[in-house]
Amino acid sequence: MLKEAICEKNRAYLKDESHFAGSATALYFPNTKQEVIEAVRQTKEVHSPLTFQGSRTGFLGGAVPREGAILNLSHLTAMSEIEEEKGKYFLTVESGVQLAEIQKAAAKRGLFFPVQPTEDTASIGGMFAVNASGPESLFYGECKDFVESVEWVTPDGEVFTVSRGKYTVTDGILPLPNGKSIDASLLSFPTLQEKAPTDLLDVLCGSEGYFGVALSLKLHLLPLPKELWGVVFFFENEDSFEKFSEATANKRDTFEGAHLTTCEYYSKETLALLEANIDNPLLKKLPAFPSGVTSAIYVELEGEDEDSVTEELSLLLDEFDQCGGKEENTWAESGFEACAPFRAMRHAVPSLLNEQNSCFLSTGFRAESDFLLPIKSPCEILAFYKDFAKAHALPLALYGSILKGQLHLFLTAPTDAQEILFSLAKSVLEIGGTISAKYGIGKAKAPILAALLDEASKESAQKLREFFDSIGRMNP
């Protein structure tokens, strides 16, 4: 197993795609699952803090070490053959395998992995660690929904195989493979999740390295839909957007023969950022942006029958027309490959915001985050954020899954933007929202969590962490 001291040539491993930079004394690159187990056990013997890494594509700093050793799993790239079991398809992969490789292997059999965050170089281990989701989560759900089992190493170096449905809460107790058990009352955190998990697999998914790390995962694959349309609707005024978005929200569960899998919002500020960077490699294949627009929505419709999908698409286009939209203010393509530029546009937004103070956010302190609001109305969701921005006189960029109440925001402030973010997070919690959305907590949201989590939840969280990691060395 390759072990390196931290030096100039490998200092990039002290960072991820967030703005955070950490420190560490050693860097491990295990090539096998057994070497991962050995590294976990060796660092435990000397009580060394340990931070796990995959592809380091996260925007919240979860892979950034604070001290101790780094265990980078990017060399664990083995994949099995796709297996069929009772009409379902499964692929077992080691935790360092990237999403692009999973989709490539699946596509050869006419299949796909439905969890598709916009960064296809993300590792499956990292996706599991934060319970990642993507634009298609509107219909398909999150990472935990498509993991059938996981091979897991605990902070003590024990190895578990956890299959869905095998270890579940019964009479308030969650059993573990080693004979121990967890009081299920420790699993409920309304601040972080909509409902408490009842399956051990779901407890491990999203635990961000605190309870150990996945060695390999058995993934559930689905057949590729026979028909797919992607359409970007651009709006010239807020009235048109409000009418169309509300109509789409009301219709989302009534599509016949088609599924609305994606509904992504782009604010005026976000569109300005994209247009200003049209030469970016992620955006080069896009048509020219229409002029005079104030917002946009990107939708994807999928289904098995061409006539049914095109009929539902026609209804959406008619609705857009009735709401004051113009045909020349739409982009439409059919098929996965043809829609790839639209998906790349979504990935470009956080990348561009992360790289630079953009054309409209040029000064001040930066902050970015995402929250989950318990609000179904797109107009009310936007009003919540815009009222907050107006009250604090802040420029604000918004984008993300508008029908899930799960928008990403980027703001700058003349003083510490984190204080503003604290205030916003508190407002989210006050209306029953959660502060952990698509990409976990990481280093970015940890201070918010520490400040806003109630004392009972803090105590439960500490007990749960100590149950798995008695000395608190994992992901410090």
mmCIF file with all atom_site columns, N, CA and C in Angstrom, residues 3-6 13-14 22-28 43 46-53 64-71 473-476:
data_model
loop_
_atom_site.group_PDB
_atom_site.id
_atom_site.type_symbol
_atom_site.label_atom_id
_atom_site.label_alt_id
_atom_site.label_comp_id
_atom_site.label_asym_id
_atom_site.label_entity_id
_atom_site.label_seq_id
_atom_site.pdbx_PDB_ins_code
_atom_site.Cartn_x
_atom_site.Cartn_y
_atom_site.Cartn_z
_atom_site.occupancy
_atom_site.B_iso_or_equiv
_atom_site.pdbx_formal_charge
_atom_site.auth_seq_id
_atom_site.auth_comp_id
_atom_site.auth_asym_id
_atom_site.auth_atom_id
_atom_site.pdbx_PDB_model_num
ATOM 1   N N  . LYS A 1 3   ? 1.984   4.775  0.910  1.00 0.00 ? 3   LYS A N  1
ATOM 2   C CA . LYS A 1 3   ? 1.799   5.744  1.976  1.00 0.00 ? 3   LYS A CA 1
ATOM 3   C C  . LYS A 1 3   ? 2.793   6.874  1.766  1.00 0.00 ? 3   LYS A C  1
ATOM 4   N N  . GLU A 1 4   ? 2.304   8.106  1.740  1.00 0.00 ? 4   GLU A N  1
ATOM 5   C CA . GLU A 1 4   ? 3.155   9.252  1.494  1.00 0.00 ? 4   GLU A CA 1
ATOM 6   C C  . GLU A 1 4   ? 3.049   10.258 2.638  1.00 0.00 ? 4   GLU A C  1
ATOM 7   N N  . ALA A 1 5   ? 4.149   10.899 2.954  1.00 0.00 ? 5   ALA A N  1
ATOM 8   C CA . ALA A 1 5   ? 4.100   12.062 3.838  1.00 0.00 ? 5   ALA A CA 1
ATOM 9   C C  . ALA A 1 5   ? 3.569   13.240 3.029  1.00 0.00 ? 5   ALA A C  1
ATOM 10  N N  . ILE A 1 6   ? 2.873   14.135 3.670  1.00 0.00 ? 6   ILE A N  1
ATOM 11  C CA . ILE A 1 6   ? 2.346   15.300 2.975  1.00 0.00 ? 6   ILE A CA 1
ATOM 12  C C  . ILE A 1 6   ? 3.493   16.216 2.581  1.00 0.00 ? 6   ILE A C  1
ATOM 13  N N  . TYR A 1 13  ? -4.325  17.079 -2.136 1.00 0.00 ? 13  TYR A N  1
ATOM 14  C CA . TYR A 1 13  ? -5.203  16.181 -1.393 1.00 0.00 ? 13  TYR A CA 1
ATOM 15  C C  . TYR A 1 13  ? -5.642  16.776 -0.052 1.00 0.00 ? 13  TYR A C  1
ATOM 16  N N  . LEU A 1 14  ? -5.185  17.965 0.237  1.00 0.00 ? 14  LEU A N  1
ATOM 17  C CA . LEU A 1 14  ? -5.672  18.685 1.421  1.00 0.00 ? 14  LEU A CA 1
ATOM 18  C C  . LEU A 1 14  ? -6.910  19.515 1.092  1.00 0.00 ? 14  LEU A C  1
ATOM 19  N N  . GLY A 1 22  ? -7.163  21.920 4.290  1.00 0.00 ? 22  GLY A N  1
ATOM 20  C CA . GLY A 1 22  ? -6.894  21.359 5.601  1.00 0.00 ? 22  GLY A CA 1
ATOM 21  C C  . GLY A 1 22  ? -5.437  21.028 5.813  1.00 0.00 ? 22  GLY A C  1
ATOM 22  N N  . SER A 1 23  ? -5.209  20.132 6.762  1.00 0.00 ? 23  SER A N  1
ATOM 23  C CA . SER A 1 23  ? -3.839  19.698 7.046  1.00 0.00 ? 23  SER A CA 1
ATOM 24  C C  . SER A 1 23  ? -3.872  18.223 7.427  1.00 0.00 ? 23  SER A C  1
ATOM 25  N N  . ALA A 1 24  ? -2.781  17.548 7.164  1.00 0.00 ? 24  ALA A N  1
ATOM 26  C CA . ALA A 1 24  ? -2.642  16.134 7.499  1.00 0.00 ? 24  ALA A CA 1
ATOM 27  C C  . ALA A 1 24  ? -1.155  15.798 7.529  1.00 0.00 ? 24  ALA A C  1
ATOM 28  N N  . THR A 1 25  ? -0.834  14.642 8.097  1.00 0.00 ? 25  THR A N  1
ATOM 29  C CA . THR A 1 25  ? 0.566   14.234 8.180  1.00 0.00 ? 25  THR A CA 1
ATOM 30  C C  . THR A 1 25  ? 0.893   13.078 7.261  1.00 0.00 ? 25  THR A C  1
ATOM 31  N N  . ALA A 1 26  ? -0.128  12.314 6.841  1.00 0.00 ? 26  ALA A N  1
ATOM 32  C CA . ALA A 1 26  ? 0.121   11.136 6.008  1.00 0.00 ? 26  ALA A CA 1
ATOM 33  C C  . ALA A 1 26  ? -1.026  10.919 5.038  1.00 0.00 ? 26  ALA A C  1
ATOM 34  N N  . LEU A 1 27  ? -0.716  10.273 3.922  1.00 0.00 ? 27  LEU A N  1
ATOM 35  C CA . LEU A 1 27  ? -1.681  10.034 2.860  1.00 0.00 ? 27  LEU A CA 1
ATOM 36  C C  . LEU A 1 27  ? -1.561  8.584  2.406  1.00 0.00 ? 27  LEU A C  1
ATOM 37  N N  . TYR A 1 28  ? -2.655  7.814  2.589  1.00 0.00 ? 28  TYR A N  1
ATOM 38  C CA . TYR A 1 28  ? -2.671  6.407  2.191  1.00 0.00 ? 28  TYR A CA 1
ATOM 39  C C  . TYR A 1 28  ? -3.414  6.250  0.863  1.00 0.00 ? 28  TYR A C  1
ATOM 40  N N  . THR A 1 43  ? -4.173  2.924  11.946 1.00 0.00 ? 43  THR A N  1
ATOM 41  C CA . THR A 1 43  ? -4.363  4.278  12.473 1.00 0.00 ? 43  THR A CA 1
ATOM 42  C C  . THR A 1 43  ? -5.116  4.253  13.799 1.00 0.00 ? 43  THR A C  1
ATOM 43  N N  . VAL A 1 46  ? -2.738  3.798  16.865 1.00 0.00 ? 46  VAL A N  1
ATOM 44  C CA . VAL A 1 46  ? -2.014  4.992  17.325 1.00 0.00 ? 46  VAL A CA 1
ATOM 45  C C  . VAL A 1 46  ? -2.970  6.172  17.554 1.00 0.00 ? 46  VAL A C  1
ATOM 46  N N  . HIS A 1 47  ? -4.285  5.885  17.551 1.00 0.00 ? 47  HIS A N  1
ATOM 47  C CA . HIS A 1 47  ? -5.316  6.901  17.796 1.00 0.00 ? 47  HIS A CA 1
ATOM 48  C C  . HIS A 1 47  ? -5.232  8.058  16.797 1.00 0.00 ? 47  HIS A C  1
ATOM 49  N N  . SER A 1 48  ? -4.850  7.755  15.559 1.00 0.00 ? 48  SER A N  1
ATOM 50  C CA . SER A 1 48  ? -4.705  8.814  14.559 1.00 0.00 ? 48  SER A CA 1
ATOM 51  C C  . SER A 1 48  ? -6.053  9.198  13.972 1.00 0.00 ? 48  SER A C  1
ATOM 52  N N  . PRO A 1 49  ? -6.370  10.483 13.907 1.00 0.00 ? 49  PRO A N  1
ATOM 53  C CA . PRO A 1 49  ? -7.556  10.910 13.166 1.00 0.00 ? 49  PRO A CA 1
ATOM 54  C C  . PRO A 1 49  ? -7.459  10.445 11.718 1.00 0.00 ? 49  PRO A C  1
ATOM 55  N N  . LEU A 1 50  ? -8.609  10.168 11.098 1.00 0.00 ? 50  LEU A N  1
ATOM 56  C CA . LEU A 1 50  ? -8.620  9.605  9.754  1.00 0.00 ? 50  LEU A CA 1
ATOM 57  C C  . LEU A 1 50  ? -9.755  10.228 8.940  1.00 0.00 ? 50  LEU A C  1
ATOM 58  N N  . THR A 1 51  ? -9.401  10.746 7.775  1.00 0.00 ? 51  THR A N  1
ATOM 59  C CA . THR A 1 51  ? -10.381 11.337 6.860  1.00 0.00 ? 51  THR A CA 1
ATOM 60  C C  . THR A 1 51  ? -10.394 10.536 5.565  1.00 0.00 ? 51  THR A C  1
ATOM 61  N N  . PHE A 1 52  ? -11.583 10.137 5.124  1.00 0.00 ? 52  PHE A N  1
ATOM 62  C CA . PHE A 1 52  ? -11.721 9.369  3.891  1.00 0.00 ? 52  PHE A CA 1
ATOM 63  C C  . PHE A 1 52  ? -11.915 10.299 2.700  1.00 0.00 ? 52  PHE A C  1
ATOM 64  N N  . GLN A 1 53  ? -11.360 9.878  1.564  1.00 0.00 ? 53  GLN A N  1
ATOM 65  C CA . GLN A 1 53  ? -11.525 10.635 0.324  1.00 0.00 ? 53  GLN A CA 1
ATOM 66  C C  . GLN A 1 53  ? -11.854 9.693  -0.824 1.00 0.00 ? 53  GLN A C  1
ATOM 67  N N  . VAL A 1 64  ? -12.023 17.160 3.165  1.00 0.00 ? 64  VAL A N  1
ATOM 68  C CA . VAL A 1 64  ? -10.886 17.974 3.613  1.00 0.00 ? 64  VAL A CA 1
ATOM 69  C C  . VAL A 1 64  ? -10.477 17.556 5.021  1.00 0.00 ? 64  VAL A C  1
ATOM 70  N N  . PRO A 1 65  ? -9.216  17.140 5.223  1.00 0.00 ? 65  PRO A N  1
ATOM 71  C CA . PRO A 1 65  ? -8.776  16.710 6.557  1.00 0.00 ? 65  PRO A CA 1
ATOM 72  C C  . PRO A 1 65  ? -8.467  17.898 7.456  1.00 0.00 ? 65  PRO A C  1
ATOM 73  N N  . ARG A 1 66  ? -8.658  17.704 8.732  1.00 0.00 ? 66  ARG A N  1
ATOM 74  C CA . ARG A 1 66  ? -8.239  18.724 9.698  1.00 0.00 ? 66  ARG A CA 1
ATOM 75  C C  . ARG A 1 66  ? -6.904  18.348 10.341 1.00 0.00 ? 66  ARG A C  1
ATOM 76  N N  . GLU A 1 67  ? -6.666  17.026 10.493 1.00 0.00 ? 67  GLU A N  1
ATOM 77  C CA . GLU A 1 67  ? -5.434  16.541 11.123 1.00 0.00 ? 67  GLU A CA 1
ATOM 78  C C  . GLU A 1 67  ? -5.313  15.046 10.856 1.00 0.00 ? 67  GLU A C  1
ATOM 79  N N  . GLY A 1 68  ? -4.187  14.473 11.228 1.00 0.00 ? 68  GLY A N  1
ATOM 80  C CA . GLY A 1 68  ? -4.019  13.038 11.129 1.00 0.00 ? 68  GLY A CA 1
ATOM 81  C C  . GLY A 1 68  ? -3.759  12.562 9.713  1.00 0.00 ? 68  GLY A C  1
ATOM 82  N N  . ALA A 1 69  ? -4.357  11.430 9.345  1.00 0.00 ? 69  ALA A N  1
ATOM 83  C CA . ALA A 1 69  ? -4.088  10.774 8.077  1.00 0.00 ? 69  ALA A CA 1
ATOM 84  C C  . ALA A 1 69  ? -5.281  10.889 7.126  1.00 0.00 ? 69  ALA A C  1
ATOM 85  N N  . ILE A 1 70  ? -4.975  10.776 5.830  1.00 0.00 ? 70  ILE A N  1
ATOM 86  C CA . ILE A 1 70  ? -5.970  10.726 4.774  1.00 0.00 ? 70  ILE A CA 1
ATOM 87  C C  . ILE A 1 70  ? -5.977  9.320  4.194  1.00 0.00 ? 70  ILE A C  1
ATOM 88  N N  . LEU A 1 71  ? -7.150  8.742  4.002  1.00 0.00 ? 71  LEU A N  1
ATOM 89  C CA . LEU A 1 71  ? -7.278  7.450  3.339  1.00 0.00 ? 71  LEU A CA 1
ATOM 90  C C  . LEU A 1 71  ? -8.032  7.682  2.033  1.00 0.00 ? 71  LEU A C  1
ATOM 91  N N  . ARG A 1 473 ? -12.265 9.750  16.249 1.00 0.00 ? 473 ARG A N  1
ATOM 92  C CA . ARG A 1 473 ? -11.144 10.034 15.349 1.00 0.00 ? 473 ARG A CA 1
ATOM 93  C C  . ARG A 1 473 ? -11.526 10.118 13.883 1.00 0.00 ? 473 ARG A C  1
ATOM 94  N N  . MET A 1 474 ? -12.725 9.659  13.528 1.00 0.00 ? 474 MET A N  1
ATOM 95  C CA . MET A 1 474 ? -13.117 9.600  12.117 1.00 0.00 ? 474 MET A CA 1
ATOM 96  C C  . MET A 1 474 ? -13.647 10.942 11.633 1.00 0.00 ? 474 MET A C  1
ATOM 97  N N  . ASN A 1 475 ? -13.129 11.385 10.491 1.00 0.00 ? 475 ASN A N  1
ATOM 98  C CA . ASN A 1 475 ? -13.564 12.625 9.850  1.00 0.00 ? 475 ASN A CA 1
ATOM 99  C C  . ASN A 1 475 ? -13.604 13.777 10.850 1.00 0.00 ? 475 ASN A C  1
ATOM 100 N N  . PRO A 1 476 ? -12.459 14.085 11.480 1.00 0.00 ? 476 PRO A N  1
ATOM 101 C CA . PRO A 1 476 ? -12.460 15.119 12.548 1.00 0.00 ? 476 PRO A CA 1
ATOM 102 C C  . PRO A 1 476 ? -12.827 16.503 12.009 1.00 0.00 ? 476 PRO A C  1
#
